[in-house]
Coordinates of C-alpha atoms in Angstrom, one line a residue:
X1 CA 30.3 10.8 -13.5
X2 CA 27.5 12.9 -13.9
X3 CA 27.8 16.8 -13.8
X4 CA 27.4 17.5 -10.5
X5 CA 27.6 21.6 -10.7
X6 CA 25.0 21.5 -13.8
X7 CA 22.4 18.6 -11.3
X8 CA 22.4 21.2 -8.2
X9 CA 22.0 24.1 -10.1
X10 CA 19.3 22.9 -12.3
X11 CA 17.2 20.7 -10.3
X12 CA 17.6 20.9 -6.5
X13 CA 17.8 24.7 -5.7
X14 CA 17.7 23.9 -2.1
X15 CA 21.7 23.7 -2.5
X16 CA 22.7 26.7 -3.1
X17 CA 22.1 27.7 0.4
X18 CA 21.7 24.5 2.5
X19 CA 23.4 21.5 3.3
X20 CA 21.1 18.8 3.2
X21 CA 22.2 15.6 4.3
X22 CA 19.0 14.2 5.2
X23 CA 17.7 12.1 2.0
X24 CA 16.9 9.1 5.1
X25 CA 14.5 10.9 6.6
X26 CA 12.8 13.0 3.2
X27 CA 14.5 14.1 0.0
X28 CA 14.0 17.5 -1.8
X29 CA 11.5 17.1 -5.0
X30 CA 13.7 17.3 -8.0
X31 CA 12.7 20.2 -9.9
X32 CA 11.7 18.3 -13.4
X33 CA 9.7 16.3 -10.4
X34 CA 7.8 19.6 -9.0
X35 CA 7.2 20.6 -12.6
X36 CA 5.0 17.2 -13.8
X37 CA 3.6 17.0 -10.2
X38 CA 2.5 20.6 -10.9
X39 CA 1.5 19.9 -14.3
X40 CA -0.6 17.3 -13.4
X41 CA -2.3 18.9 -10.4
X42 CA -3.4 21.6 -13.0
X43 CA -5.0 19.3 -15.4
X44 CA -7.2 18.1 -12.6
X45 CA -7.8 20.8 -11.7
X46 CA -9.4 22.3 -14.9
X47 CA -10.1 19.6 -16.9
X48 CA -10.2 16.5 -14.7
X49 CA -12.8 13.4 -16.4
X50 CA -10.5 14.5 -19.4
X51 CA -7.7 13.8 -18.5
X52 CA -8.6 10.7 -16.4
X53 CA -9.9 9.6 -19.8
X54 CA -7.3 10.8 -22.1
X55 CA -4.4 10.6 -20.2
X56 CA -4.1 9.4 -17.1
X57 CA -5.1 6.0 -18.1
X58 CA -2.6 5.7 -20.5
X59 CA -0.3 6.7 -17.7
X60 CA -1.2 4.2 -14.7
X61 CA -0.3 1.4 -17.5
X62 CA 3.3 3.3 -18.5
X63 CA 4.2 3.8 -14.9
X64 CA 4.1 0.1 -14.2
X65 CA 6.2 -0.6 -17.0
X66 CA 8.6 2.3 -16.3
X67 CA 9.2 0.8 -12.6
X68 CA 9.7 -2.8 -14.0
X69 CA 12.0 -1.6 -16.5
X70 CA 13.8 0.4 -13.3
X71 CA 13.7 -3.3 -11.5
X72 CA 14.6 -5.5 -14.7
X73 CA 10.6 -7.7 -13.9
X74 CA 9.9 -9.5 -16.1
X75 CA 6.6 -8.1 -16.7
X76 CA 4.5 -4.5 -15.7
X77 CA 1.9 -6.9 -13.6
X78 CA 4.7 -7.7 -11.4
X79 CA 4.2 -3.6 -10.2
X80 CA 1.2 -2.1 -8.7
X81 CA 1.3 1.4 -7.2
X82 CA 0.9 2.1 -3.4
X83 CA 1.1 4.6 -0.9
X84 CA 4.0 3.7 1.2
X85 CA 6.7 0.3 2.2
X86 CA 4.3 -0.4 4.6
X87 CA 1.6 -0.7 3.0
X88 CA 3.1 -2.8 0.3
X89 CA 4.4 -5.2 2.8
X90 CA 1.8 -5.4 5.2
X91 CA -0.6 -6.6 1.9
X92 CA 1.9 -9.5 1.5
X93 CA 1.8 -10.5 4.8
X94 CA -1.7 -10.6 4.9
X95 CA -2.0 -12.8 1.6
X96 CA 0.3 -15.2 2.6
X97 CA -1.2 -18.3 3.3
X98 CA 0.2 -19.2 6.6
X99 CA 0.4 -22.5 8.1
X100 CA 0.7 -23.9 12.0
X101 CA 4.3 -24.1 12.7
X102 CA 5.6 -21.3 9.5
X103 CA 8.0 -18.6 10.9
X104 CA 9.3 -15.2 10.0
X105 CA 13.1 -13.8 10.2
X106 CA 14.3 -10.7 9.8
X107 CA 17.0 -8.3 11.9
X108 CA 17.0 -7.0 15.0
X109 CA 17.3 -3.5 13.5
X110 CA 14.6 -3.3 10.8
X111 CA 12.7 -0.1 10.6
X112 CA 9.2 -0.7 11.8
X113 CA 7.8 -0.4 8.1
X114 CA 9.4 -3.9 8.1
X115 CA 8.5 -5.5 11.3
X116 CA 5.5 -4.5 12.3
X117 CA 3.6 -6.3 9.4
X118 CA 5.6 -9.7 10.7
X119 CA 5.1 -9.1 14.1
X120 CA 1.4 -8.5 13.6
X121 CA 0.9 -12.0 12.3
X122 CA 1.8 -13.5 16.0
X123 CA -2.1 -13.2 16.8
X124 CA -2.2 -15.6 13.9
X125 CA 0.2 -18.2 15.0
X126 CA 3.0 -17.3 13.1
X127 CA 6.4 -17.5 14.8
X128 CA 8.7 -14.3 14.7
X129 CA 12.4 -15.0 14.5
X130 CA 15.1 -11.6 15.2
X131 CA 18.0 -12.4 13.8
X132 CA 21.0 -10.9 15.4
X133 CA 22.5 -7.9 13.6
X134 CA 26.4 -8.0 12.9
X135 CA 27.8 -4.8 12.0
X136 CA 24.5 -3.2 11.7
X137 CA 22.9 -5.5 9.5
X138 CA 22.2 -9.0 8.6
X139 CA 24.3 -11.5 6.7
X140 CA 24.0 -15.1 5.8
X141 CA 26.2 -16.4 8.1
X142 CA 24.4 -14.1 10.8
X143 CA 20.9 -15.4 9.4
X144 CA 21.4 -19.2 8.8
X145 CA 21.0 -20.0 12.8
X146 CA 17.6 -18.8 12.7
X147 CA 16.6 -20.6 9.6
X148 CA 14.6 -24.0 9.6
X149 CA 11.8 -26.0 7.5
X150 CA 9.2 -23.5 8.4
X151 CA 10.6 -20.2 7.4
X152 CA 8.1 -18.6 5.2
X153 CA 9.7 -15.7 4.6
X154 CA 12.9 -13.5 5.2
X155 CA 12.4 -10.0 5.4
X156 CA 15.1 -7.4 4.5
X157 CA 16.2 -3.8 4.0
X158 CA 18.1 -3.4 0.7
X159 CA 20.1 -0.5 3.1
X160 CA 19.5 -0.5 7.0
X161 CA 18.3 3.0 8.0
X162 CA 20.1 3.5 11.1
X163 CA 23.4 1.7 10.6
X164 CA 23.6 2.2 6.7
X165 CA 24.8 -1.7 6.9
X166 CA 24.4 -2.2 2.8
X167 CA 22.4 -6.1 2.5
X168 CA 24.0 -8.7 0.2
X169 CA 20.8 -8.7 -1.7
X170 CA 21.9 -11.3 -4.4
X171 CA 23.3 -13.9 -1.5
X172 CA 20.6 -13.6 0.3
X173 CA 17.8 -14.0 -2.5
X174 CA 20.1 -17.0 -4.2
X175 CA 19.8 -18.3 -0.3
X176 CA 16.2 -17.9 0.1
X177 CA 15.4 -19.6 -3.3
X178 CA 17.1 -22.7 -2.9
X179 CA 15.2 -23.1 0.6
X180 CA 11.9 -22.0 -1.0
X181 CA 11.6 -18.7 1.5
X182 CA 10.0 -16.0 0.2
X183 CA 12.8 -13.0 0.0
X184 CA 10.7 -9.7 0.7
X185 CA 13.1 -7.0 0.5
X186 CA 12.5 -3.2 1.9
X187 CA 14.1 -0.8 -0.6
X188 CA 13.2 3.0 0.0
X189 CA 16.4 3.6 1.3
X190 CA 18.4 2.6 -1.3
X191 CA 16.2 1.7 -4.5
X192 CA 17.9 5.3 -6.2
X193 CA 21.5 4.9 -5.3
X194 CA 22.3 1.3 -5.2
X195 CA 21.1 -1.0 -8.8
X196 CA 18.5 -3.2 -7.6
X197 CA 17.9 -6.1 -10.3
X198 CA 15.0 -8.5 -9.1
X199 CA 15.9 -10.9 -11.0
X200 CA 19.4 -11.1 -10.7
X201 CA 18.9 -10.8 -6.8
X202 CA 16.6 -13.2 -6.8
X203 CA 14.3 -11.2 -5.3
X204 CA 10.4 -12.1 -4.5
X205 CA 8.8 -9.1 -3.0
X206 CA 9.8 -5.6 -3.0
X207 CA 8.2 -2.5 -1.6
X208 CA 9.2 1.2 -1.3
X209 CA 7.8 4.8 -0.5
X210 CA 8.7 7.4 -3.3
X211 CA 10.2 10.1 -0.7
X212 CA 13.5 8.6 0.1
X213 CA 16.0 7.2 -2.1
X214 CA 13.6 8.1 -5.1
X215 CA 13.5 11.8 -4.3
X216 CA 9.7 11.7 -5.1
X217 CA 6.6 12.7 -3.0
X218 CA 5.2 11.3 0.6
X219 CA 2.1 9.0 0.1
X220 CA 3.7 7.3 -3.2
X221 CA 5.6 4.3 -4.0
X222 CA 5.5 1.4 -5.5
X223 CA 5.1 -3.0 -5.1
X224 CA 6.5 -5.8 -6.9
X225 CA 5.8 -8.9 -6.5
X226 CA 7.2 -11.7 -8.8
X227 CA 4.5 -13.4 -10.8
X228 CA 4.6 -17.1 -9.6
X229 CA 4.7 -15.5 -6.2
X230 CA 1.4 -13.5 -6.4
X231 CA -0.3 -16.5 -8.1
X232 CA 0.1 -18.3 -4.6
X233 CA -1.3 -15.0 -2.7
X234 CA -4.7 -14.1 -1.8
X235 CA -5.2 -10.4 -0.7
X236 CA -7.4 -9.6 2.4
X237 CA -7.8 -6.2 1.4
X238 CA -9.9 -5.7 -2.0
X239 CA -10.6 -2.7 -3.4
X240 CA -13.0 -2.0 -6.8
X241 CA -10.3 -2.1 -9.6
X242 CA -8.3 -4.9 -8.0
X243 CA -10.5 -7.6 -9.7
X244 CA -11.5 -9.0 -13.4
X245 CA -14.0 -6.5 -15.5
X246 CA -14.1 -4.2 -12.6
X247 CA -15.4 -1.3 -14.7
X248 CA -19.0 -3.5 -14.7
X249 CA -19.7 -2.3 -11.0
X250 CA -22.4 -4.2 -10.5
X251 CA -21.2 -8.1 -11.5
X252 CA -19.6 -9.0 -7.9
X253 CA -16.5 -10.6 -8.9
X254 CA -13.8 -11.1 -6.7
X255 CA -11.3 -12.6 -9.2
X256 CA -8.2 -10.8 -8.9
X257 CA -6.0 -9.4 -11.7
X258 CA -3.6 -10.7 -12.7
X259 CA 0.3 -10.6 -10.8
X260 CA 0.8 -7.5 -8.7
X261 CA -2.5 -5.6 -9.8
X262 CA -4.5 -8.1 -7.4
X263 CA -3.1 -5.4 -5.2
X264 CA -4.6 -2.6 -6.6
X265 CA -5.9 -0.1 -3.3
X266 CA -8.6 1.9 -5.3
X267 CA -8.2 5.6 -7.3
X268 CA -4.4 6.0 -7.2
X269 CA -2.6 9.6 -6.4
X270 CA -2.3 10.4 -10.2
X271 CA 0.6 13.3 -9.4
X272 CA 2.7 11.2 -7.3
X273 CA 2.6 8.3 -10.0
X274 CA 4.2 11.0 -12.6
X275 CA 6.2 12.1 -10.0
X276 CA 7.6 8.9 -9.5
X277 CA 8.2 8.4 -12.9
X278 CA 9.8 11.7 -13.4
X279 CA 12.3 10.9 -10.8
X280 CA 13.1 7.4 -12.2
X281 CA 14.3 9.3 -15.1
X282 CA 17.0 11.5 -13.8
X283 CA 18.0 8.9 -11.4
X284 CA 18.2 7.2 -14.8
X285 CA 20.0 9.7 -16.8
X286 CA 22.5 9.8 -14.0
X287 CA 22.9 6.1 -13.3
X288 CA 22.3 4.4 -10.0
X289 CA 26.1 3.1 -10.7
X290 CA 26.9 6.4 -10.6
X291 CA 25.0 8.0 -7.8
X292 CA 26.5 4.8 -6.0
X293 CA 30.3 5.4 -6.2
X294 CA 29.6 9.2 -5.6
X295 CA 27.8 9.3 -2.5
X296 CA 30.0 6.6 -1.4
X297 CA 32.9 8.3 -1.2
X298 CA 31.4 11.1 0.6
X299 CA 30.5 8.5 3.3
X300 CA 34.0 7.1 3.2
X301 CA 35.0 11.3 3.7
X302 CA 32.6 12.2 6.1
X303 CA 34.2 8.9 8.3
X304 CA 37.4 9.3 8.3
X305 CA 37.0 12.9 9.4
X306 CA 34.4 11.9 12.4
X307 CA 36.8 8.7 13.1
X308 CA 39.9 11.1 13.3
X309 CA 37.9 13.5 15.5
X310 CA 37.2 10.5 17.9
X311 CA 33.9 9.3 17.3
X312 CA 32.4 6.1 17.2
X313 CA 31.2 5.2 13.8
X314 CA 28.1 2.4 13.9
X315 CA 28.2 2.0 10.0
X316 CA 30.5 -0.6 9.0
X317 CA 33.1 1.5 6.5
X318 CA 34.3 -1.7 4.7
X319 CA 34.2 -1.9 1.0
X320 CA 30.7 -3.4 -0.3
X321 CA 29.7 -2.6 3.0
X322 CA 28.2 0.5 3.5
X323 CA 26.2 3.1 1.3
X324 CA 25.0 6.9 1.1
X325 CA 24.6 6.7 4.9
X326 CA 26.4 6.9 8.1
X327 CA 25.6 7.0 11.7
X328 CA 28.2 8.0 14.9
X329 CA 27.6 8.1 18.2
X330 CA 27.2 11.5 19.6
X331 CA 28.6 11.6 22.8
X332 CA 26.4 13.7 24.2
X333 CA 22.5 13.4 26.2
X334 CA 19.3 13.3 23.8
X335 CA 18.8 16.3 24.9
X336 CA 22.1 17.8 24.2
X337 CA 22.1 15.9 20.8
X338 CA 18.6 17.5 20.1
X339 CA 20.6 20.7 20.6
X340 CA 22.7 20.2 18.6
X341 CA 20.9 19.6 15.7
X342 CA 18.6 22.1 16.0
X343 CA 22.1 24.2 15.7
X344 CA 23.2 22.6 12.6
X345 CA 19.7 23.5 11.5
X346 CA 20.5 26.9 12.5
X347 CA 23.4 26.9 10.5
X348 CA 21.4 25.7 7.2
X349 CA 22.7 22.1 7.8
X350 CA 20.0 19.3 8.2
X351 CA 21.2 16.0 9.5
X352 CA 18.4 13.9 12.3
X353 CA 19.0 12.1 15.2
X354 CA 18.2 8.7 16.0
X355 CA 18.2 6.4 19.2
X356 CA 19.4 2.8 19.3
X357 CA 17.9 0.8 21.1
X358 CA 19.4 1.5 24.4
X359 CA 18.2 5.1 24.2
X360 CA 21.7 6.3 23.4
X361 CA 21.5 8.9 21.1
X362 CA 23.1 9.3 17.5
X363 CA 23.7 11.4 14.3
X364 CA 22.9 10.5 11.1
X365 CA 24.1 11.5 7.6
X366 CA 22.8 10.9 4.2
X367 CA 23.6 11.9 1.0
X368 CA 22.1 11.9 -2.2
X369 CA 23.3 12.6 -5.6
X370 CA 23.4 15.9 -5.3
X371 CA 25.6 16.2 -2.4
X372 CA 29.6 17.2 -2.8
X373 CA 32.8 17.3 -0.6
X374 CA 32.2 21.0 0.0
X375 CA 28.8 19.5 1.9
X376 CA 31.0 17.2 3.9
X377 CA 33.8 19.6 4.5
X378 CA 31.0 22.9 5.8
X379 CA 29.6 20.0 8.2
X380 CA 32.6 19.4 9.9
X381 CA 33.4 23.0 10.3
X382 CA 29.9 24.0 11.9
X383 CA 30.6 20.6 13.9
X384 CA 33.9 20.9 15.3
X385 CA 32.6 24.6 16.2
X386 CA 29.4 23.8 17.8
X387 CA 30.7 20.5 19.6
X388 CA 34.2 20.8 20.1
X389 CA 34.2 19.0 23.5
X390 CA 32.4 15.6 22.4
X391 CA 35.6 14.9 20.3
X392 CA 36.7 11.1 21.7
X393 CA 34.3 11.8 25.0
X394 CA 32.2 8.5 25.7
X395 CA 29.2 8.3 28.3

């Protein structure tokens, strides 16, 4: 275990007078991150066609193999920067060449980042399959039902953002490549606390936003996209240096790079690329193993204290099951729960709420690696304080 005292102290000042159990919905910039991001900024600033030239060149080809390294691809043209998870799957599904008949699964509780792109294709003819979710997630035996000889693709989140249901990525990729589906996985929830091996997982696309799981900056993130599978893709979307000898602007050539670069979306956000990397590293000097077990047993706290209070917990608290987030039902009105937050808030404690699908509104907590049982223990007080009449109430 890393030392957690020496990590809040030294990197995420916000600590050491807030509770923030909010990584979900935006994590606090590292400090070693704000630094290069800084650093960077600067350069442009006063020197920019020089470093473009001298540096930042050098860099765009370093961060692609920093991220493969982070994924275990095989190669840096399996990566290609982009802004956000949407926009990295929403280029898939647009390359994929679909057929009449070829269908679409994923769960009934994906984030939108991961549904709308698949829904979108139904103008096209593609059928859209919702799988049910079982404790807040999907599993094969959940998934096979919806499964036939025209599933194209099966579309994932490594960690659900609601429930905090943690996906058997390695059953499921071993699943979708001996049916020849394509296993696109959604990771910005979990790519910085949970070790995600493509290979080992099996795993055919993968997209993320930097602002979650990878503590790095909004508008940043990164694609991969295994190299057999981007042979067999042809982007709609082409922008200048996605193609062969780009840099001769005038010779029209629309034959894509090679692997994951065919993706390439223009001038990239130079900071947020060495942001990224800079937060790859500490996750990396801390371990992902690491950062795993820890913020897993804060979950594990943080339910037993909410299930002892009386509160319905939606994220499934058995081993291999869950992650760094959980979710209870708050017992309370939107309004009231809105209220309550905005109290926590108050109290220097951030947490969000979020509505299932039925409206009904509930709390969510995430943690990151900087997080410690003192977090979990100051929540519950301010809690039990501000809400001490929810306890085992249902509406």
């Amino acid at each position: 275990m890393y030392d957690l005292a020496a990590l809040r102290e030294a990197e995420f000042p916000i600590t050491r007078d807030y509770v923030y159990l909010n990584y979900a919905s935006i994590a606090p910039l590292p400090e070693c991150t704000r630094r290069k991001m800084a650093w960077a900024l600067s350069r442009l600033a006063e020197q920019p066609i020089n470093f473009w030239i001298d540096e930042a060149n050098e860099m765009r080809a370093y961060f692609r193999k920093v991220v493969a390294d982070f994924l275990n691809a095989r190669s840096a043209d399996e990566v290609v920067p982009v802004p956000t998870t949407a926009t990295g799957i929403n280029l898939v599904a647009q390359a994929i060449p679909w057929q009449v008949g070829d269908n679409v699964v994923f769960c009934e509780v994906e984030f939108p980042a991961n549904a709308y792109p698949w829904l979108n294709l139904r103008r096209d003819g593609v059928e859209v399959r919702l799988a049910t979710a079982v404790s807040g997630g999907l599993s094969l035996a959940t998934l096979e039902p919806f499964i036939d000889h025209h599933t194209r693709v099966l579309a994932v989140s490594a960690l659900q953002f609601f429930s905090g249901h943690r996906t058997d990525l390695a059953t499921l990729g071993q699943f979708c490549r001996e049916h020849n589906i394509l296993f696109v996985v959604d990771a910005i929830q979990a790519i910085g606390h949970i070790p995600i091996d493509v290979q080992a997982m099996q795993i055919d696309v993968l997209a993320t936003g930097g602002q979650k799981s990878l503590m790095a900056a909004p508008g940043n993130g990164f694609l991969y996209v295994r190299q057999e599978v981007a042979a067999g893709l042809h982007s709609r979307f082409i922008a200048a240096n996605a193609v062969r000898d780009y840099e001769h602007w005038l010779h029209y050539d629309l034959t894509p790079l090679p692997g994951a670069q065919r993706f390439t979306l223009g001038t990239p956000n130079l900071s947020g690329m060495y942001g990224i990397i800079e937060s790859i590293k500490l996750i990396e000097k801390l371990g992902r193993a690491a950062i795993d077990q820890h913020t897993s047993q804060l979950t594990a706290e943080i339910g037993r204290l909410l299930q002892q209070a009386g509160y319905d917990i939606i994220t499934p608290l058995q081993p291999g099951k869950y992650g760094p987030i959980l979710t209870f039902r708050t017992n309370q009105t939107p309004k009231e729960t809105d209220a309550l937050v905005q109290a926590l808030r108050e109290h220097k404690i951030s947490v969000v709420k979020h509505l299932n699908a039925a409206g009904e509104p509930h709390i969510r907590i995430s943690f990151h690696c900087y997080n410690t049982m003192e977090d979990v223990a100051r929540f519950m007080h301010v809690w039990r304080k501000l809400a001490p009449s929810t306890s085992g109430r249902q509406k």
